[in-house]
Coordinates of C-alpha atoms in Angstrom, one line a residue:
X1 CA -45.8 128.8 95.5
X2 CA -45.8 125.1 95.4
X3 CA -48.9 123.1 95.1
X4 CA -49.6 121.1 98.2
X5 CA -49.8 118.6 96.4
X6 CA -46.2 118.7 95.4
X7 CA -44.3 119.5 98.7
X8 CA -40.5 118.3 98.3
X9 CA -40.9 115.8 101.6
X10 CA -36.9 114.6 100.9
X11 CA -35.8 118.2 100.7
X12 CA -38.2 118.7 103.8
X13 CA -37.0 115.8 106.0
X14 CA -33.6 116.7 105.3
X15 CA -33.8 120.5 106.1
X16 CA -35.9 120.1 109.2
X17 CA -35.3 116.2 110.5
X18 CA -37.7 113.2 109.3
X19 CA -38.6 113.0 112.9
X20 CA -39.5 116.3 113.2
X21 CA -42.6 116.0 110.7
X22 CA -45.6 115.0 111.6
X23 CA -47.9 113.4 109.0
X24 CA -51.7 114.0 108.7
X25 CA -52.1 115.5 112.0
X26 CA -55.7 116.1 112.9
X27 CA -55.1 120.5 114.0
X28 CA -58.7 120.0 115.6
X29 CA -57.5 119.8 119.3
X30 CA -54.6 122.1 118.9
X31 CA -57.2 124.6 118.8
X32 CA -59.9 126.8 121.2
X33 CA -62.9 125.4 119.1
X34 CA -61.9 121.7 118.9
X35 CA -62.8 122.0 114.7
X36 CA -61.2 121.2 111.6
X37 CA -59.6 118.5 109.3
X38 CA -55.8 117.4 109.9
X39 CA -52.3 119.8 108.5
X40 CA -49.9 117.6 105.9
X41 CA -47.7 118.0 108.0
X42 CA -46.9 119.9 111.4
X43 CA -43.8 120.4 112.3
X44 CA -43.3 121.6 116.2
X45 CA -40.9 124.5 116.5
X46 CA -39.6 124.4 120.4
X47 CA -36.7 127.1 120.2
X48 CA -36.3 130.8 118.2
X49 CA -33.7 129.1 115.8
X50 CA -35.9 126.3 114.8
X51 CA -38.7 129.2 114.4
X52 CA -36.3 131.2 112.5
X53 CA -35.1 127.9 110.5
X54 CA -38.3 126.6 109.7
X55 CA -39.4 129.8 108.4
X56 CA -36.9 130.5 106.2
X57 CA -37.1 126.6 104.8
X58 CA -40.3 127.3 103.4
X59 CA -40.1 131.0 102.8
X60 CA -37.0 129.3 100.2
X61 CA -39.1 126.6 98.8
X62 CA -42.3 128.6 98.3
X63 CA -44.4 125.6 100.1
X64 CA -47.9 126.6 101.8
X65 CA -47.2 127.6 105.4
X66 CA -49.4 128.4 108.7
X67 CA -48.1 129.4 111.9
X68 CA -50.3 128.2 114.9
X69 CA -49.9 128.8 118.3
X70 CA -52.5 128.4 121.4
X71 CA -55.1 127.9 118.4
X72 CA -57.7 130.8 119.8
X73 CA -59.5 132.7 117.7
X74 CA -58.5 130.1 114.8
X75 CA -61.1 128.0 112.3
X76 CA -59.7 124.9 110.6
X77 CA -62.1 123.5 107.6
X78 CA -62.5 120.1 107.2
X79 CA -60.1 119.5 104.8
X80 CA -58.1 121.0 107.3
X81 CA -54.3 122.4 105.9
X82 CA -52.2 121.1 102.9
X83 CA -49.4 122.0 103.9
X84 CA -46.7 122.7 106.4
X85 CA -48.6 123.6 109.6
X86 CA -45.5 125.2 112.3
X87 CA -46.7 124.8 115.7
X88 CA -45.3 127.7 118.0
X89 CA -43.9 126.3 120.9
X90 CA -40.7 128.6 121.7
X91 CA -40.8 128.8 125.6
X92 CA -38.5 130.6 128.5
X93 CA -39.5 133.1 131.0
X94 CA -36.7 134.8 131.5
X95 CA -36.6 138.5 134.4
X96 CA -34.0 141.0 132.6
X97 CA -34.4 143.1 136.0
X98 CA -37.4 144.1 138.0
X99 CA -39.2 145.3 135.7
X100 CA -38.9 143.6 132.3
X101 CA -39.3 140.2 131.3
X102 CA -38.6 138.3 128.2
X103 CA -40.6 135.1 127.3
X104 CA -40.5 133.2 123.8
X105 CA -43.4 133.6 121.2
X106 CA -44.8 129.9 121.9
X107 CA -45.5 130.8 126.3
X108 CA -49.0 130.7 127.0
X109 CA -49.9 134.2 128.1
X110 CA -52.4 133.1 130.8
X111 CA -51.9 131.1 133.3
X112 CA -47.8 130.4 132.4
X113 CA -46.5 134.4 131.6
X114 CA -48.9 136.1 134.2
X115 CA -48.5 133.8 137.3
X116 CA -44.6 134.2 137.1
X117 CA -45.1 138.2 136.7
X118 CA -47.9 138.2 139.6
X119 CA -45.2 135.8 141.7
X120 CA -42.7 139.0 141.1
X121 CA -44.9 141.3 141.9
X122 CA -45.3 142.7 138.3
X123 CA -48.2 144.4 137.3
X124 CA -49.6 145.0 133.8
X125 CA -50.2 141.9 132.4
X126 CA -52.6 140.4 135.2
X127 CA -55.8 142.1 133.5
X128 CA -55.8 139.3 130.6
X129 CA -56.3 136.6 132.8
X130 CA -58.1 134.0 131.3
X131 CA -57.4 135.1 127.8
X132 CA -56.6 132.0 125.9
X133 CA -53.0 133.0 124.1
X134 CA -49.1 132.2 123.0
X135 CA -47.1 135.7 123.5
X136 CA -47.1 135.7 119.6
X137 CA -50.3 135.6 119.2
X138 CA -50.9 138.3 122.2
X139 CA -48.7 140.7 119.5
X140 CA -50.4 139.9 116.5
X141 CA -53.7 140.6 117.9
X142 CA -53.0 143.4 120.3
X143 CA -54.0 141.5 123.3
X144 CA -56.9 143.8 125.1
X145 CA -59.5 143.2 128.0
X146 CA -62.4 144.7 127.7
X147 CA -63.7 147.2 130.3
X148 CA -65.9 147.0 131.7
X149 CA -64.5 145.6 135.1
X150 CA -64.1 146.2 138.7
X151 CA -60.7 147.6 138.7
X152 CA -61.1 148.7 135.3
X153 CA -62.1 152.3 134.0
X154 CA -61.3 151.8 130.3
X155 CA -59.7 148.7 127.6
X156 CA -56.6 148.0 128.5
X157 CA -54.0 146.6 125.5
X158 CA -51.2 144.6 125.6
X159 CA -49.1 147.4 123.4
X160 CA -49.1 149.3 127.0
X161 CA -47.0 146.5 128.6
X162 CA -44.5 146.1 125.6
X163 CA -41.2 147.5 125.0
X164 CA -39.7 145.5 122.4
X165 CA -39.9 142.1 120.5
X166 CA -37.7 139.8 119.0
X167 CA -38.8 139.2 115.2
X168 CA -38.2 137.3 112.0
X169 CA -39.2 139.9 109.1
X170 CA -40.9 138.6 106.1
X171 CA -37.4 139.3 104.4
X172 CA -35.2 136.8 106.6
X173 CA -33.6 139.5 109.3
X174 CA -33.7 138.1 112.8
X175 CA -33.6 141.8 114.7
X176 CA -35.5 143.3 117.9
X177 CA -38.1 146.2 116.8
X178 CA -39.8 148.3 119.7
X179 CA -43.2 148.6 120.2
X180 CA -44.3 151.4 117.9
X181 CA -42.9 149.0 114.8
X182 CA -46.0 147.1 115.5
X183 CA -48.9 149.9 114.3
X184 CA -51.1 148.4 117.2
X185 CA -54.8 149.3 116.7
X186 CA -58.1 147.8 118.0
X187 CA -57.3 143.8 116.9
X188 CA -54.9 145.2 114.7
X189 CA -50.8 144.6 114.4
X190 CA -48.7 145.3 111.6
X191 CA -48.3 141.2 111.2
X192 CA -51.7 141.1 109.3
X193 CA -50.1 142.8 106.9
X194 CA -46.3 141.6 106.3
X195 CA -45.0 138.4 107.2
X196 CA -43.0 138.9 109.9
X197 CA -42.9 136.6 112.8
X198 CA -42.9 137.1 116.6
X199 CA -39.7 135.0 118.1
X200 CA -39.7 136.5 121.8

């Protein structure tokens, strides 16, 4: 992996868009706890194939990476990040039929995802209210509410909502997995262990 230090901003610029990078960005409020030093660079991801194309830029030059969405649950140090931070920000809500919903990996959770589901009538996802989350994130930490609650008997977990996700595995293949690919446990996802990336 290439030093920080050493980042190949021409190769960078010309890859992603000079106007796409962000120098010396201060990552303190793009986070929960308001903490933390500035990220090289940032680059803002808005769609899956700028996800997907960001990714594999840096994947291909071997260039320190960190994905940030909603910031929760995240500490920055001082020093902050040396190199490419990619801010999630892939939206869309989009109803596939009465029942299902797709929405991108950079939609906030609560209030954005669960106000248009309540609006359809949809249940499921209402008990996270006030969880601070991206839909990425929600997957790579098994989104749960703790019981217990008034109209709640036991932990609920996002993995009981899910049916499928859109991915980016840590080997380049753009390709929807259901939810047993995930290997949900208590905080627990299969993305702490590979490299693959939520898209949708």
């Amino acid at each position: 992996m290439a030093r920080a230090t050493d980042l190949p901003l021409d190769v960078l610029e010309r890859r992603l868009g000079a106007e796409r990078l962000e120098r010396s960005v201060p990552l303190a409020p793009l986070t929960t706890f308001r903490i933390g030093g500035p990220a090289r660079l940032l680059y803002r991801a808005r769609s899956a194939d700028e996800l997907v194309q960001v990714l594999r830029v840096v994947r291909e030059l071997e260039i320190p990476w960190f994905l940030l969405g909603r910031g929760a649950n995240v500490l920055v140090g001082d020093r902050g990040f040396p190199g490419l931070v990619v801010r999630v920000e892939v939206g869309g809500i989009e109803f596939l039929d009465d029942v299902r919903v797709r929405a991108g990996a950079g939609v906030e959770t609560f209030p954005d995802l669960i106000d248009a589901t309540v609006e359809r009538g949809l249940g499921g996802l209402h008990h996270f209210v006030g969880i601070p989350s991206t839909v990425g994130g929600a997957l790579w930490q098994n989104l749960h509410f703790l019981s217990p609650a008034p109209d709640r008997e036991r932990t609920v977990f996002l993995e009981e909502v899910l049916e499928s996700a859109e991915i980016l595995t840590e080997e380049g293949e753009r390709k929807t997995v259901d939810v047993d690919y995930f290997e949900f446990g208590y905080d627990e996802s299969i993305l702490h262990d590979r490299d693959d990336v939520v898209l949708s």
